[in-house]
Amino acid sequence: MSILGSAWARRSLFAFVGAAVVAGVTIVPATAASSIDTIKSEITGSDGKNYWVENNLKDWAKQEQATAQAADGTRKEYMIVWAGDENVADTAVPDVKNLPGSVTDPADKVRDAAPGPDFMAVIDATKGSPEYGKVVNTATVGPLVENEPHHMQYTWSKGDKIYAGGLFSAATYVFDVAALPELKLSGISLPSQTLCGSVPDAYWVLKDGTAYGTYMGGPVVPGPCRYTNGEVRTGNGFAGSPGAVVRLGEDGRNMVEAPAATETPEDPTQCLNTPALGQPTCANPHGIQVREDLNTMVTSDYAEPRAIILDPVKNPSPYLRRPTVRTWDISDKNRPQVKAVSYLPTGPRSGPEDPLRNENRAAMETTVTNQPGHKGAFAQTMQGGAIFYTPDITAENPQWREVFDLTTSAADLAPGTENGGPSANGGWIQTSEDDKTLYHATIGRKAGTLGPDDKGTVGGVIALDIEKLVNSGDATTCSVDTEEEITAGGAEEDCPTLRSTAAINPDETGDGPHWGALDNLTLGDDGFYHHDEAPDRLATANYFVARTGTDGDHRVCMVDIGEDGKLTQDESFKDENSQTPCVSFNRESWPHGDFGNAKPHSMLFVTNDADIK
């Protein structure tokens, strides 16, 4: 698989006749055959080359954009989905013998060998609209291909740009979504601009519109690397260790590159590096969330990424999956400093025989509380299958405790399930803005993962009541530390309790969602959208990273949140081709052409800037 500098293999989709270029935007009129308006926005990257986003708007969507509302007068809400083109390079190692063209190639394994463009899909998310669930635009990016589109920021507010990362290309794209369903490219950050970090993962947009991004992998070139603040760390190269946090401008400019590794060595028994470093480190930041009012940022370390995404032939050591969470002082936004490195505790399931599935293994995501007076944060582990909490992220050394084991919710997702926590493959985790509910997406565990008798677990979304825990402040007592609490939930009065679950793909083990997004936009009586602290729905994406062997069915689903907190899959959110619930990204044709299947990784609920107050 190519990592940088992939050749652009774009196919011709339209006859560019009568195209006009105005201020860097190319407008190609729709033809009767295509019924697509193509609008191309270009910028010049730091390398002097042109980079672009090319919108492929369906005619009726373009007409609605002109009036800023649907035919019935309702202003539109959209879901934008960052998706990658599926091609032969996505083939997992066990399937190499079945590459397209081989004598053993089964028909359902055939993938287009040539990489097509990655894209932002713009989906009509206006409930009740005749176009609900339809893809109204695919905004392709170029000339880079095989970006492996990954994460954006966790939520969107009016005026925000969208920051979106390419896991393999090490590029960050910045999109302007003010005139949805059309997107423009505001900026791009290339690997040459972030020499001390690689493999961008997630982003948090600050109030001034800039963003912090986690770069999970090590410096582009092995050896010592000097960061913005003058400090130096030695790394083992692209997709290795240590990672960094980068502050990006709305034009993609690298404002700050800060080291995630401490100046002193981290625990060598917990922090393996390959190749080994003189100063061992677990600094591979993945999840990121910020409390600007507390001048504090929290990042979670997941794994040394090359062992997970670039060389899946070898079985990685469990000690390449990280048990650490970092809190940062961001009182000076241009000089973020690691304040504490916290090692999540092991739990009652932990043991030396299978350290990969100890509760604290692979700290993928973190989420902060939001309300004034609350200082807590949560972290979750992908292989460990547990959720942890600290009541005060501003403390010199925050104390983290396990507060929920995913075994507790596994039986609710699929009755009869046992041993649900190990390798539950949890991903997205997010507090509601009113700090009452914690939402968490899990892929689940494939049958046979733990041995021939392992029945696996079903994936889906869970909702936890966290009011008592968060309101306990520093006096919280919840701690999952007995075998009984693994299945029954925490025994203390302030432990989270299960509000509801929604199984995604209930008949399949290990095929649930990796990512999700809360819809914090509400249509008001004035006809405009407003920000709401209590979401009434969320979306999920059933895709992780194909080359790891954890692929998914490439569907984006919608889940309603009732007033009582109950989660129910929205069956009216249907695929426009199959008319079955959820939008499938496995399809032959898109507005940008016949490129076949795509991989939806992350999504956001967004509306046109003119439609929100």
mmCIF file of C-alpha atoms in Angstrom, residues 55-58 60-61 76-82 119-125 131 133-139 177 179-183 576 583 585 590-591 604 606:
data_model
loop_
_atom_site.group_PDB
_atom_site.id
_atom_site.type_symbol
_atom_site.label_atom_id
_atom_site.label_comp_id
_atom_site.label_asym_id
_atom_site.label_seq_id
_atom_site.Cartn_x
_atom_site.Cartn_y
_atom_site.Cartn_z
ATOM 1 C CA ASN A 55 -18.474 18.821 -5.725
ATOM 2 C CA ASN A 56 -20.855 16.609 -7.659
ATOM 3 C CA LEU A 57 -24.246 18.069 -6.796
ATOM 4 C CA LYS A 58 -27.466 16.514 -7.916
ATOM 5 C CA TRP A 60 -32.388 19.207 -7.279
ATOM 6 C CA ALA A 61 -29.899 19.688 -4.419
ATOM 7 C CA LYS A 76 -32.196 21.523 5.386
ATOM 8 C CA GLU A 77 -30.009 19.607 7.796
ATOM 9 C CA TYR A 78 -27.232 17.436 6.417
ATOM 10 C CA MET A 79 -24.968 14.648 7.534
ATOM 11 C CA ILE A 80 -21.517 14.842 6.018
ATOM 12 C CA VAL A 81 -19.606 11.567 5.913
ATOM 13 C CA TRP A 82 -15.846 11.298 5.352
ATOM 14 C CA PHE A 119 -14.813 12.016 -0.754
ATOM 15 C CA MET A 120 -17.199 13.765 1.585
ATOM 16 C CA ALA A 121 -20.703 12.423 1.087
ATOM 17 C CA VAL A 122 -23.424 14.959 1.845
ATOM 18 C CA ILE A 123 -26.623 13.174 2.916
ATOM 19 C CA ASP A 124 -30.021 14.780 3.445
ATOM 20 C CA ALA A 125 -30.664 14.368 7.193
ATOM 21 C CA GLU A 131 -34.985 13.180 0.131
ATOM 22 C CA GLY A 133 -31.278 9.523 3.451
ATOM 23 C CA LYS A 134 -30.348 10.422 -0.114
ATOM 24 C CA VAL A 135 -26.781 11.332 -1.092
ATOM 25 C CA VAL A 136 -27.095 14.844 -2.538
ATOM 26 C CA ASN A 137 -23.411 15.524 -3.197
ATOM 27 C CA THR A 138 -20.100 13.710 -3.243
ATOM 28 C CA ALA A 139 -17.222 16.145 -2.847
ATOM 29 C CA VAL A 177 -19.251 24.034 4.786
ATOM 30 C CA ALA A 179 -22.846 26.934 1.814
ATOM 31 C CA LEU A 180 -23.930 23.304 2.129
ATOM 32 C CA PRO A 181 -24.626 21.087 0.318
ATOM 33 C CA GLU A 182 -21.582 22.514 -1.508
ATOM 34 C CA LEU A 183 -18.144 22.272 0.117
ATOM 35 C CA GLU A 576 -32.104 5.202 -1.762
ATOM 36 C CA VAL A 583 -27.452 4.257 4.007
ATOM 37 C CA PHE A 585 -21.827 2.869 0.973
ATOM 38 C CA TRP A 590 -22.081 7.763 -6.922
ATOM 39 C CA PRO A 591 -22.726 11.300 -8.137
ATOM 40 C CA LEU A 604 -21.103 15.136 11.481
ATOM 41 C CA VAL A 606 -24.211 20.180 9.822
#
